[in-house]
PDB file of N, CA and C in Angstrom:
ATOM      1  N   GLN A   1       1.706  15.013  16.116  1.00 48.00           N
ATOM      2  CA  GLN A   1       2.884  15.003  15.287  1.00 48.00           C
ATOM      3  C   GLN A   1       2.914  13.682  14.531  1.00 48.00           C
ATOM      4  N   LEU A   2       2.771  13.731  13.237  1.00 56.00           N
ATOM      5  CA  LEU A   2       2.803  12.514  12.443  1.00 56.00           C
ATOM      6  C   LEU A   2       4.223  12.246  12.006  1.00 56.00           C
ATOM      7  N   SER A   3       4.785  11.208  12.538  1.00 62.00           N
ATOM      8  CA  SER A   3       6.127  10.833  12.135  1.00 62.00           C
ATOM      9  C   SER A   3       6.160   9.332  11.953  1.00 62.00           C
ATOM     10  N   ASN A   4       7.116   8.896  11.231  1.00 67.00           N
ATOM     11  CA  ASN A   4       7.224   7.480  10.916  1.00 67.00           C
ATOM     12  C   ASN A   4       8.254   6.846  11.851  1.00 67.00           C
ATOM     13  N   ASP A   5       8.017   6.942  13.167  1.00 81.00           N
ATOM     14  CA  ASP A   5       8.988   6.445  14.135  1.00 81.00           C
ATOM     15  C   ASP A   5       8.587   5.117  14.775  1.00 81.00           C
ATOM     16  N   TRP A   6       7.701   4.390  14.138  1.00 86.00           N
ATOM     17  CA  TRP A   6       7.278   3.116  14.709  1.00 86.00           C
ATOM     18  C   TRP A   6       8.436   2.135  14.819  1.00 86.00           C
ATOM     19  N   HIS A   7       9.481   2.303  13.996  1.00 85.00           N
ATOM     20  CA  HIS A   7      10.653   1.422  14.077  1.00 85.00           C
ATOM     21  C   HIS A   7      11.280   1.487  15.472  1.00 85.00           C
ATOM     22  N   PHE A   8      11.317   2.681  16.045  1.00 85.00           N
ATOM     23  CA  PHE A   8      11.860   2.863  17.391  1.00 85.00           C
ATOM     24  C   PHE A   8      11.009   2.094  18.407  1.00 85.00           C
ATOM     25  N   VAL A   9       9.695   2.192  18.292  1.00 86.00           N
ATOM     26  CA  VAL A   9       8.787   1.483  19.196  1.00 86.00           C
ATOM     27  C   VAL A   9       8.971  -0.023  19.044  1.00 86.00           C
ATOM     28  N   TYR A  10       9.079  -0.484  17.805  1.00 88.00           N
ATOM     29  CA  TYR A  10       9.226  -1.916  17.534  1.00 88.00           C
ATOM     30  C   TYR A  10      10.535  -2.465  18.103  1.00 88.00           C
ATOM     31  N   SER A  11      11.556  -1.637  18.188  1.00 86.00           N
ATOM     32  CA  SER A  11      12.855  -2.112  18.652  1.00 86.00           C
ATOM     33  C   SER A  11      12.914  -2.312  20.171  1.00 86.00           C
ATOM     34  N   PHE A  12      11.913  -1.858  20.891  1.00 85.00           N
ATOM     35  CA  PHE A  12      11.906  -1.994  22.347  1.00 85.00           C
ATOM     36  C   PHE A  12      11.692  -3.451  22.740  1.00 85.00           C
ATOM     37  N   ASP A  13      12.565  -3.984  23.559  1.00 85.00           N
ATOM     38  CA  ASP A  13      12.442  -5.350  24.067  1.00 85.00           C
ATOM     39  C   ASP A  13      11.809  -5.276  25.458  1.00 85.00           C
ATOM     40  N   PRO A  14      10.596  -5.792  25.639  1.00 84.00           N
ATOM     41  CA  PRO A  14       9.923  -5.685  26.931  1.00 84.00           C
ATOM     42  C   PRO A  14      10.587  -6.500  28.046  1.00 84.00           C
ATOM     43  N   LEU A  15      11.402  -7.463  27.685  1.00 85.00           N
ATOM     44  CA  LEU A  15      12.121  -8.262  28.678  1.00 85.00           C
ATOM     45  C   LEU A  15      13.555  -8.456  28.206  1.00 85.00           C
ATOM     46  N   PRO A  16      14.381  -7.418  28.340  1.00 86.00           N
ATOM     47  CA  PRO A  16      15.758  -7.503  27.856  1.00 86.00           C
ATOM     48  C   PRO A  16      16.545  -8.593  28.585  1.00 86.00           C
ATOM     49  N   ALA A  17      17.518  -9.134  27.900  1.00 86.00           N
ATOM     50  CA  ALA A  17      18.308 -10.245  28.433  1.00 86.00           C
ATOM     51  C   ALA A  17      18.972  -9.902  29.756  1.00 86.00           C
ATOM     52  N   ASP A  18      19.442  -8.664  29.913  1.00 91.00           N
ATOM     53  CA  ASP A  18      20.106  -8.311  31.171  1.00 91.00           C
ATOM     54  C   ASP A  18      19.138  -8.295  32.354  1.00 91.00           C
ATOM     55  N   LEU A  19      17.854  -8.060  32.106  1.00 90.00           N
ATOM     56  CA  LEU A  19      16.847  -8.161  33.161  1.00 90.00           C
ATOM     57  C   LEU A  19      16.444  -9.618  33.365  1.00 90.00           C
ATOM     58  N   GLU A  20      16.236 -10.315  32.273  1.00 88.00           N
ATOM     59  CA  GLU A  20      15.770 -11.698  32.336  1.00 88.00           C
ATOM     60  C   GLU A  20      16.732 -12.587  33.120  1.00 88.00           C
ATOM     61  N   LYS A  21      18.014 -12.370  32.987  1.00 92.00           N
ATOM     62  CA  LYS A  21      18.999 -13.219  33.669  1.00 92.00           C
ATOM     63  C   LYS A  21      18.931 -13.073  35.190  1.00 92.00           C
ATOM     64  N   ASN A  22      18.316 -11.991  35.670  1.00 94.00           N
ATOM     65  CA  ASN A  22      18.193 -11.772  37.110  1.00 94.00           C
ATOM     66  C   ASN A  22      16.843 -12.216  37.678  1.00 94.00           C
ATOM     67  N   LEU A  23      15.994 -12.808  36.841  1.00 93.00           N
ATOM     68  CA  LEU A  23      14.670 -13.233  37.280  1.00 93.00           C
ATOM     69  C   LEU A  23      14.600 -14.751  37.421  1.00 93.00           C
ATOM     70  N   THR A  24      13.738 -15.209  38.313  1.00 94.00           N
ATOM     71  CA  THR A  24      13.504 -16.647  38.441  1.00 94.00           C
ATOM     72  C   THR A  24      12.537 -17.079  37.336  1.00 94.00           C
ATOM     73  N   ALA A  25      12.431 -18.371  37.129  1.00 91.00           N
ATOM     74  CA  ALA A  25      11.505 -18.901  36.121  1.00 91.00           C
ATOM     75  C   ALA A  25      10.068 -18.485  36.428  1.00 91.00           C
ATOM     76  N   GLU A  26       9.707 -18.482  37.718  1.00 93.00           N
ATOM     77  CA  GLU A  26       8.359 -18.071  38.097  1.00 93.00           C
ATOM     78  C   GLU A  26       8.121 -16.587  37.792  1.00 93.00           C
ATOM     79  N   GLN A  27       9.103 -15.749  38.056  1.00 92.00           N
ATOM     80  CA  GLN A  27       8.969 -14.324  37.762  1.00 92.00           C
ATOM     81  C   GLN A  27       8.822 -14.086  36.260  1.00 92.00           C
ATOM     82  N   ILE A  28       9.549 -14.839  35.465  1.00 87.00           N
ATOM     83  CA  ILE A  28       9.438 -14.697  34.010  1.00 87.00           C
ATOM     84  C   ILE A  28       8.051 -15.111  33.543  1.00 87.00           C
ATOM     85  N   ARG A  29       7.511 -16.203  34.099  1.00 86.00           N
ATOM     86  CA  ARG A  29       6.159 -16.652  33.730  1.00 86.00           C
ATOM     87  C   ARG A  29       5.122 -15.596  34.078  1.00 86.00           C
ATOM     88  N   ASN A  30       5.350 -14.860  35.149  1.00 87.00           N
ATOM     89  CA  ASN A  30       4.396 -13.850  35.606  1.00 87.00           C
ATOM     90  C   ASN A  30       4.642 -12.466  35.015  1.00 87.00           C
ATOM     91  N   TYR A  31       5.633 -12.362  34.178  1.00 81.00           N
ATOM     92  CA  TYR A  31       5.947 -11.074  33.568  1.00 81.00           C
ATOM     93  C   TYR A  31       4.788 -10.649  32.674  1.00 81.00           C
ATOM     94  N   ALA A  32       4.222  -9.491  32.943  1.00 74.00           N
ATOM     95  CA  ALA A  32       3.002  -9.054  32.253  1.00 74.00           C
ATOM     96  C   ALA A  32       3.264  -8.457  30.876  1.00 74.00           C
ATOM     97  N   GLY A  33       4.426  -7.884  30.637  1.00 74.00           N
ATOM     98  CA  GLY A  33       4.699  -7.315  29.329  1.00 74.00           C
ATOM     99  C   GLY A  33       4.868  -5.818  29.367  1.00 74.00           C
ATOM    100  N   ALA A  34       4.126  -5.122  28.524  1.00 81.00           N
ATOM    101  CA  ALA A  34       4.311  -3.685  28.390  1.00 81.00           C
ATOM    102  C   ALA A  34       2.997  -3.032  27.979  1.00 81.00           C
ATOM    103  N   GLU A  35       3.016  -1.737  27.920  1.00 84.00           N
ATOM    104  CA  GLU A  35       1.856  -0.982  27.457  1.00 84.00           C
ATOM    105  C   GLU A  35       2.341   0.172  26.605  1.00 84.00           C
ATOM    106  N   THR A  36       1.434   0.750  25.862  1.00 85.00           N
ATOM    107  CA  THR A  36       1.782   1.940  25.098  1.00 85.00           C
ATOM    108  C   THR A  36       1.037   3.135  25.694  1.00 85.00           C
ATOM    109  N   ALA A  37       1.629   4.275  25.533  1.00 84.00           N
ATOM    110  CA  ALA A  37       1.003   5.507  25.997  1.00 84.00           C
ATOM    111  C   ALA A  37       1.208   6.561  24.920  1.00 84.00           C
ATOM    112  N   MET A  38       0.345   7.551  24.901  1.00 82.00           N
ATOM    113  CA  MET A  38       0.478   8.607  23.910  1.00 82.00           C
ATOM    114  C   MET A  38       0.380   9.946  24.621  1.00 82.00           C
ATOM    115  N   TRP A  39       1.349  10.784  24.358  1.00 78.00           N
ATOM    116  CA  TRP A  39       1.318  12.152  24.833  1.00 78.00           C
ATOM    117  C   TRP A  39       1.921  13.006  23.744  1.00 78.00           C
ATOM    118  N   ALA A  40       1.258  14.065  23.415  1.00 76.00           N
ATOM    119  CA  ALA A  40       1.781  14.998  22.425  1.00 76.00           C
ATOM    120  C   ALA A  40       1.133  16.360  22.665  1.00 76.00           C
ATOM    121  N   PRO A  41       1.913  17.407  22.660  1.00 80.00           N
ATOM    122  CA  PRO A  41       1.363  18.730  22.940  1.00 80.00           C
ATOM    123  C   PRO A  41       0.496  19.286  21.814  1.00 80.00           C
ATOM    124  N   PHE A  42       0.617  18.714  20.631  1.00 79.00           N
ATOM    125  CA  PHE A  42      -0.133  19.242  19.490  1.00 79.00           C
ATOM    126  C   PHE A  42      -1.164  18.245  18.981  1.00 79.00           C
ATOM    127  N   THR A  43      -1.751  17.493  19.878  1.00 82.00           N
ATOM    128  CA  THR A  43      -2.737  16.482  19.510  1.00 82.00           C
ATOM    129  C   THR A  43      -4.100  16.899  20.011  1.00 82.00           C
ATOM    130  N   ASP A  44      -5.094  16.730  19.155  1.00 85.00           N
ATOM    131  CA  ASP A  44      -6.476  16.970  19.546  1.00 85.00           C
ATOM    132  C   ASP A  44      -7.347  15.928  18.847  1.00 85.00           C
ATOM    133  N   THR A  45      -8.644  16.131  18.830  1.00 86.00           N
ATOM    134  CA  THR A  45      -9.546  15.133  18.260  1.00 86.00           C
ATOM    135  C   THR A  45      -9.354  14.925  16.764  1.00 86.00           C
ATOM    136  N   THR A  46      -8.687  15.847  16.091  1.00 86.00           N
ATOM    137  CA  THR A  46      -8.508  15.699  14.646  1.00 86.00           C
ATOM    138  C   THR A  46      -7.352  14.783  14.269  1.00 86.00           C
ATOM    139  N   ASN A  47      -6.401  14.553  15.182  1.00 85.00           N
ATOM    140  CA  ASN A  47      -5.239  13.747  14.804  1.00 85.00           C
ATOM    141  C   ASN A  47      -4.792  12.725  15.858  1.00 85.00           C
ATOM    142  N   THR A  48      -5.623  12.480  16.864  1.00 88.00           N
ATOM    143  CA  THR A  48      -5.225  11.549  17.922  1.00 88.00           C
ATOM    144  C   THR A  48      -4.938  10.154  17.383  1.00 88.00           C
ATOM    145  N   PHE A  49      -5.874   9.571  16.643  1.00 89.00           N
ATOM    146  CA  PHE A  49      -5.662   8.209  16.143  1.00 89.00           C
ATOM    147  C   PHE A  49      -4.508   8.136  15.154  1.00 89.00           C
ATOM    148  N   ALA A  50      -4.385   9.148  14.320  1.00 87.00           N
ATOM    149  CA  ALA A  50      -3.273   9.148  13.365  1.00 87.00           C
ATOM    150  C   ALA A  50      -1.935   9.273  14.080  1.00 87.00           C
ATOM    151  N   THR A  51      -1.939   9.842  15.286  1.00 84.00           N
ATOM    152  CA  THR A  51      -0.718   9.937  16.073  1.00 84.00           C
ATOM    153  C   THR A  51      -0.422   8.601  16.767  1.00 84.00           C
ATOM    154  N   ILE A  52      -1.455   7.939  17.234  1.00 88.00           N
ATOM    155  CA  ILE A  52      -1.290   6.669  17.945  1.00 88.00           C
ATOM    156  C   ILE A  52      -0.854   5.549  16.989  1.00 88.00           C
ATOM    157  N   PHE A  53      -1.491   5.483  15.828  1.00 88.00           N
ATOM    158  CA  PHE A  53      -1.164   4.424  14.860  1.00 88.00           C
ATOM    159  C   PHE A  53      -0.235   4.979  13.801  1.00 88.00           C
ATOM    160  N   PRO A  54       0.826   4.303  13.427  1.00 86.00           N
ATOM    161  CA  PRO A  54       1.107   2.881  13.639  1.00 86.00           C
ATOM    162  C   PRO A  54       1.961   2.556  14.862  1.00 86.00           C
ATOM    163  N   ARG A  55       2.255   3.519  15.727  1.00 88.00           N
ATOM    164  CA  ARG A  55       3.120   3.222  16.880  1.00 88.00           C
ATOM    165  C   ARG A  55       2.535   2.131  17.772  1.00 88.00           C
ATOM    166  N   ALA A  56       1.261   2.244  18.129  1.00 91.00           N
ATOM    167  CA  ALA A  56       0.638   1.229  18.990  1.00 91.00           C
ATOM    168  C   ALA A  56       0.585  -0.116  18.277  1.00 91.00           C
ATOM    169  N   SER A  57       0.385  -0.091  16.974  1.00 91.00           N
ATOM    170  CA  SER A  57       0.398  -1.337  16.197  1.00 91.00           C
ATOM    171  C   SER A  57       1.774  -1.984  16.261  1.00 91.00           C
ATOM    172  N   ALA A  58       2.819  -1.176  16.180  1.00 90.00           N
ATOM    173  CA  ALA A  58       4.184  -1.707  16.254  1.00 90.00           C
ATOM    174  C   ALA A  58       4.461  -2.299  17.625  1.00 90.00           C
ATOM    175  N   ALA A  59       3.970  -1.655  18.678  1.00 90.00           N
ATOM    176  CA  ALA A  59       4.156  -2.190  20.031  1.00 90.00           C
ATOM    177  C   ALA A  59       3.449  -3.533  20.174  1.00 90.00           C
ATOM    178  N   ALA A  60       2.222  -3.623  19.692  1.00 90.00           N
ATOM    179  CA  ALA A  60       1.485  -4.892  19.770  1.00 90.00           C
ATOM    180  C   ALA A  60       2.189  -5.980  18.969  1.00 90.00           C
ATOM    181  N   GLU A  61       2.638  -5.629  17.791  1.00 88.00           N
ATOM    182  CA  GLU A  61       3.364  -6.579  16.940  1.00 88.00           C
ATOM    183  C   GLU A  61       4.606  -7.097  17.669  1.00 88.00           C
ATOM    184  N   ARG A  62       5.321  -6.215  18.296  1.00 88.00           N
ATOM    185  CA  ARG A  62       6.559  -6.583  19.005  1.00 88.00           C
ATOM    186  C   ARG A  62       6.268  -7.445  20.223  1.00 88.00           C
ATOM    187  N   LEU A  63       5.225  -7.104  20.956  1.00 86.00           N
ATOM    188  CA  LEU A  63       4.894  -7.856  22.165  1.00 86.00           C
ATOM    189  C   LEU A  63       4.418  -9.273  21.859  1.00 86.00           C
ATOM    190  N   TRP A  64       3.754  -9.467  20.729  1.00 83.00           N
ATOM    191  CA  TRP A  64       3.219 -10.793  20.396  1.00 83.00           C
ATOM    192  C   TRP A  64       4.156 -11.621  19.537  1.00 83.00           C
ATOM    193  N   THR A  65       5.218 -11.016  19.052  1.00 83.00           N
ATOM    194  CA  THR A  65       6.159 -11.744  18.203  1.00 83.00           C
ATOM    195  C   THR A  65       7.237 -12.380  19.074  1.00 83.00           C
ATOM    196  N   PRO A  66       7.498 -13.671  18.886  1.00 80.00           N
ATOM    197  CA  PRO A  66       8.568 -14.309  19.657  1.00 80.00           C
ATOM    198  C   PRO A  66       9.892 -13.567  19.450  1.00 80.00           C
ATOM    199  N   ARG A  67      10.672 -13.495  20.506  1.00 78.00           N
ATOM    200  CA  ARG A  67      11.914 -12.723  20.496  1.00 78.00           C
ATOM    201  C   ARG A  67      12.805 -13.066  19.306  1.00 78.00           C
ATOM    202  N   ASP A  68      12.947 -14.343  18.991  1.00 79.00           N
ATOM    203  CA  ASP A  68      13.857 -14.733  17.911  1.00 79.00           C
ATOM    204  C   ASP A  68      13.367 -14.297  16.536  1.00 79.00           C
ATOM    205  N   ARG A  69      12.084 -13.924  16.424  1.00 79.00           N
ATOM    206  CA  ARG A  69      11.559 -13.453  15.140  1.00 79.00           C
ATOM    207  C   ARG A  69      11.315 -11.949  15.120  1.00 79.00           C
ATOM    208  N   ALA A  70      11.601 -11.265  16.217  1.00 76.00           N
ATOM    209  CA  ALA A  70      11.316  -9.829  16.320  1.00 76.00           C
ATOM    210  C   ALA A  70      12.577  -8.991  16.185  1.00 76.00           C
ATOM    211  N   THR A  71      13.524  -9.471  15.445  1.00 74.00           N
ATOM    212  CA  THR A  71      14.798  -8.752  15.351  1.00 74.00           C
ATOM    213  C   THR A  71      14.840  -7.758  14.203  1.00 74.00           C
ATOM    214  N   MET A  72      13.937  -7.876  13.249  1.00 79.00           N
ATOM    215  CA  MET A  72      13.973  -6.982  12.086  1.00 79.00           C
ATOM    216  C   MET A  72      12.615  -6.319  11.884  1.00 79.00           C
ATOM    217  N   ALA A  73      12.568  -5.036  12.153  1.00 82.00           N
ATOM    218  CA  ALA A  73      11.319  -4.292  12.013  1.00 82.00           C
ATOM    219  C   ALA A  73      10.802  -4.327  10.580  1.00 82.00           C
ATOM    220  N   VAL A  74      11.692  -4.406   9.623  1.00 81.00           N
ATOM    221  CA  VAL A  74      11.267  -4.386   8.224  1.00 81.00           C
ATOM    222  C   VAL A  74      10.311  -5.546   7.912  1.00 81.00           C
ATOM    223  N   LEU A  75      10.435  -6.653   8.657  1.00 83.00           N
ATOM    224  CA  LEU A  75       9.547  -7.788   8.433  1.00 83.00           C
ATOM    225  C   LEU A  75       8.122  -7.506   8.904  1.00 83.00           C
ATOM    226  N   ALA A  76       7.953  -6.565   9.801  1.00 88.00           N
ATOM    227  CA  ALA A  76       6.626  -6.199  10.297  1.00 88.00           C
ATOM    228  C   ALA A  76       5.947  -5.162   9.416  1.00 88.00           C
ATOM    229  N   GLN A  77       6.694  -4.520   8.554  1.00 89.00           N
ATOM    230  CA  GLN A  77       6.194  -3.409   7.747  1.00 89.00           C
ATOM    231  C   GLN A  77       4.936  -3.744   6.958  1.00 89.00           C
ATOM    232  N   ASP A  78       4.922  -4.876   6.277  1.00 90.00           N
ATOM    233  CA  ASP A  78       3.752  -5.240   5.470  1.00 90.00           C
ATOM    234  C   ASP A  78       2.525  -5.505   6.337  1.00 90.00           C
ATOM    235  N   ARG A  79       2.723  -6.136   7.498  1.00 90.00           N
ATOM    236  CA  ARG A  79       1.592  -6.383   8.394  1.00 90.00           C
ATOM    237  C   ARG A  79       1.047  -5.068   8.951  1.00 90.00           C
ATOM    238  N   LEU A  80       1.934  -4.141   9.294  1.00 92.00           N
ATOM    239  CA  LEU A  80       1.486  -2.842   9.797  1.00 92.00           C
ATOM    240  C   LEU A  80       0.741  -2.067   8.713  1.00 92.00           C
ATOM    241  N   HIS A  81       1.211  -2.171   7.477  1.00 93.00           N
ATOM    242  CA  HIS A  81       0.519  -1.504   6.371  1.00 93.00           C
ATOM    243  C   HIS A  81      -0.870  -2.114   6.172  1.00 93.00           C
ATOM    244  N   ALA A  82      -0.961  -3.437   6.207  1.00 94.00           N
ATOM    245  CA  ALA A  82      -2.258  -4.108   6.040  1.00 94.00           C
ATOM    246  C   ALA A  82      -3.215  -3.714   7.160  1.00 94.00           C
ATOM    247  N   PHE A  83      -2.703  -3.613   8.389  1.00 94.00           N
ATOM    248  CA  PHE A  83      -3.550  -3.211   9.511  1.00 94.00           C
ATOM    249  C   PHE A  83      -4.010  -1.770   9.344  1.00 94.00           C
ATOM    250  N   ARG A  84      -3.129  -0.914   8.852  1.00 94.00           N
ATOM    251  CA  ARG A  84      -3.511   0.477   8.587  1.00 94.00           C
ATOM    252  C   ARG A  84      -4.666   0.528   7.587  1.00 94.00           C
ATOM    253  N   CYS A  85      -4.586  -0.285   6.550  1.00 95.00           N
ATOM    254  CA  CYS A  85      -5.664  -0.317   5.559  1.00 95.00           C
ATOM    255  C   CYS A  85      -6.987  -0.740   6.198  1.00 95.00           C
ATOM    256  N   LEU A  86      -6.937  -1.728   7.105  1.00 96.00           N
ATOM    257  CA  LEU A  86      -8.153  -2.138   7.824  1.00 96.00           C
ATOM    258  C   LEU A  86      -8.700  -0.987   8.673  1.00 96.00           C
ATOM    259  N   LEU A  87      -7.825  -0.286   9.358  1.00 95.00           N
ATOM    260  CA  LEU A  87      -8.268   0.858  10.159  1.00 95.00           C
ATOM    261  C   LEU A  87      -8.944   1.906   9.281  1.00 95.00           C
ATOM    262  N   LEU A  88      -8.320   2.241   8.161  1.00 94.00           N
ATOM    263  CA  LEU A  88      -8.886   3.256   7.272  1.00 94.00           C
ATOM    264  C   LEU A  88     -10.238   2.808   6.711  1.00 94.00           C
ATOM    265  N   GLU A  89     -10.356   1.524   6.368  1.00 95.00           N
ATOM    266  CA  GLU A  89     -11.638   1.007   5.869  1.00 95.00           C
ATOM    267  C   GLU A  89     -12.735   1.147   6.917  1.00 95.00           C
ATOM    268  N   ARG A  90     -12.357   1.116   8.185  1.00 95.00           N
ATOM    269  CA  ARG A  90     -13.324   1.232   9.279  1.00 95.00           C
ATOM    270  C   ARG A  90     -13.498   2.672   9.748  1.00 95.00           C
ATOM    271  N   GLY A  91     -12.876   3.605   9.036  1.00 92.00           N
ATOM    272  CA  GLY A  91     -13.039   5.020   9.360  1.00 92.00           C
ATOM    273  C   GLY A  91     -12.149   5.512  10.482  1.00 92.00           C
ATOM    274  N   ILE A  92     -11.093   4.761  10.811  1.00 92.00           N
ATOM    275  CA  ILE A  92     -10.168   5.158  11.869  1.00 92.00           C
ATOM    276  C   ILE A  92      -8.895   5.676  11.222  1.00 92.00           C
ATOM    277  N   SER A  93      -8.543   6.898  11.522  1.00 90.00           N
ATOM    278  CA  SER A  93      -7.363   7.519  10.934  1.00 90.00           C
ATOM    279  C   SER A  93      -6.094   6.832  11.426  1.00 90.00           C
ATOM    280  N   SER A  94      -5.123   6.708  10.540  1.00 90.00           N
ATOM    281  CA  SER A  94      -3.847   6.091  10.889  1.00 90.00           C
ATOM    282  C   SER A  94      -2.771   6.649   9.974  1.00 90.00           C
ATOM    283  N   ALA A  95      -1.642   7.013  10.565  1.00 88.00           N
ATOM    284  CA  ALA A  95      -0.515   7.480   9.756  1.00 88.00           C
ATOM    285  C   ALA A  95       0.076   6.291   9.009  1.00 88.00           C
ATOM    286  N   PRO A  96       0.707   6.535   7.876  1.00 89.00           N
ATOM    287  CA  PRO A  96       1.305   5.427   7.125  1.00 89.00           C
ATOM    288  C   PRO A  96       2.464   4.793   7.888  1.00 89.00           C
ATOM    289  N   ALA A  97       2.571   3.483   7.786  1.00 86.00           N
ATOM    290  CA  ALA A  97       3.709   2.766   8.361  1.00 86.00           C
ATOM    291  C   ALA A  97       4.900   2.869   7.419  1.00 86.00           C
ATOM    292  N   THR A  98       4.619   3.032   6.157  1.00 83.00           N
ATOM    293  CA  THR A  98       5.657   3.155   5.146  1.00 83.00           C
ATOM    294  C   THR A  98       5.258   4.285   4.205  1.00 83.00           C
ATOM    295  N   TRP A  99       6.099   5.279   4.092  1.00 82.00           N
ATOM    296  CA  TRP A  99       5.779   6.396   3.201  1.00 82.00           C
ATOM    297  C   TRP A  99       5.741   5.904   1.759  1.00 82.00           C
ATOM    298  N   GLY A 100       4.780   6.400   1.018  1.00 83.00           N
ATOM    299  CA  GLY A 100       4.664   6.056  -0.388  1.00 83.00           C
ATOM    300  C   GLY A 100       3.794   4.851  -0.664  1.00 83.00           C
ATOM    301  N   LYS A 101       3.278   4.209   0.372  1.00 87.00           N
ATOM    302  CA  LYS A 101       2.407   3.050   0.210  1.00 87.00           C
ATOM    303  C   LYS A 101       0.994   3.466   0.575  1.00 87.00           C
ATOM    304  N   ALA A 102       0.068   3.310  -0.336  1.00 89.00           N
ATOM    305  CA  ALA A 102      -1.305   3.739  -0.096  1.00 89.00           C
ATOM    306  C   ALA A 102      -2.217   2.526   0.027  1.00 89.00           C
ATOM    307  N   CYS A 103      -3.349   2.741   0.679  1.00 92.00           N
ATOM    308  CA  CYS A 103      -4.379   1.714   0.808  1.00 92.00           C
ATOM    309  C   CYS A 103      -5.446   1.960  -0.253  1.00 92.00           C
ATOM    310  N   PRO A 104      -6.117   0.903  -0.718  1.00 91.00           N
ATOM    311  CA  PRO A 104      -7.140   1.085  -1.745  1.00 91.00           C
ATOM    312  C   PRO A 104      -8.228   2.096  -1.359  1.00 91.00           C
ATOM    313  N   VAL A 105      -8.569   2.177  -0.090  1.00 91.00           N
ATOM    314  CA  VAL A 105      -9.621   3.082   0.354  1.00 91.00           C
ATOM    315  C   VAL A 105      -9.216   4.548   0.201  1.00 91.00           C
ATOM    316  N   GLU A 106      -7.933   4.820   0.052  1.00 86.00           N
ATOM    317  CA  GLU A 106      -7.451   6.204  -0.081  1.00 86.00           C
ATOM    318  C   GLU A 106      -7.639   6.747  -1.489  1.00 86.00           C
ATOM    319  N   TRP A 107      -7.885   5.911  -2.460  1.00 77.00           N
ATOM    320  CA  TRP A 107      -7.967   6.367  -3.855  1.00 77.00           C
ATOM    321  C   TRP A 107      -9.368   6.202  -4.381  1.00 77.00           C
ATOM    322  N   PRO A 108      -9.934   7.104  -5.131  1.00 68.00           N
ATOM    323  CA  PRO A 108      -9.366   8.405  -5.464  1.00 68.00           C
ATOM    324  C   PRO A 108      -9.548   9.366  -4.289  1.00 68.00           C
ATOM    325  N   PHE A 109      -8.814  10.458  -4.334  1.00 62.00           N
ATOM    326  CA  PHE A 109      -8.902  11.457  -3.257  1.00 62.00           C
ATOM    327  C   PHE A 109     -10.286  11.980  -3.151  1.00 62.00           C
TER     328      PHE A 109
END
């Protein structure tokens, strides 16, 4: 299912404040982070990567971005689009992060 729902993935906080306040400094230092998973009933070898990306890209972007700079998904949009273009140049399918924005490798059809 190709949908543009990476904004939802990006909005996930791997260490929400209500959890963090209950942890010791040592527990916070040892906090491993998060992972992404993909499950879809209509996915096969023809659309697996296009289903995974840009969602996994958004998760990685969110996990590596400091909390104070990860408040607006729109700021990640250009980086996700640039990464999509790199994936396409390498022959890896990826759904668009922003509808209506194409990569140079896509033209001409």
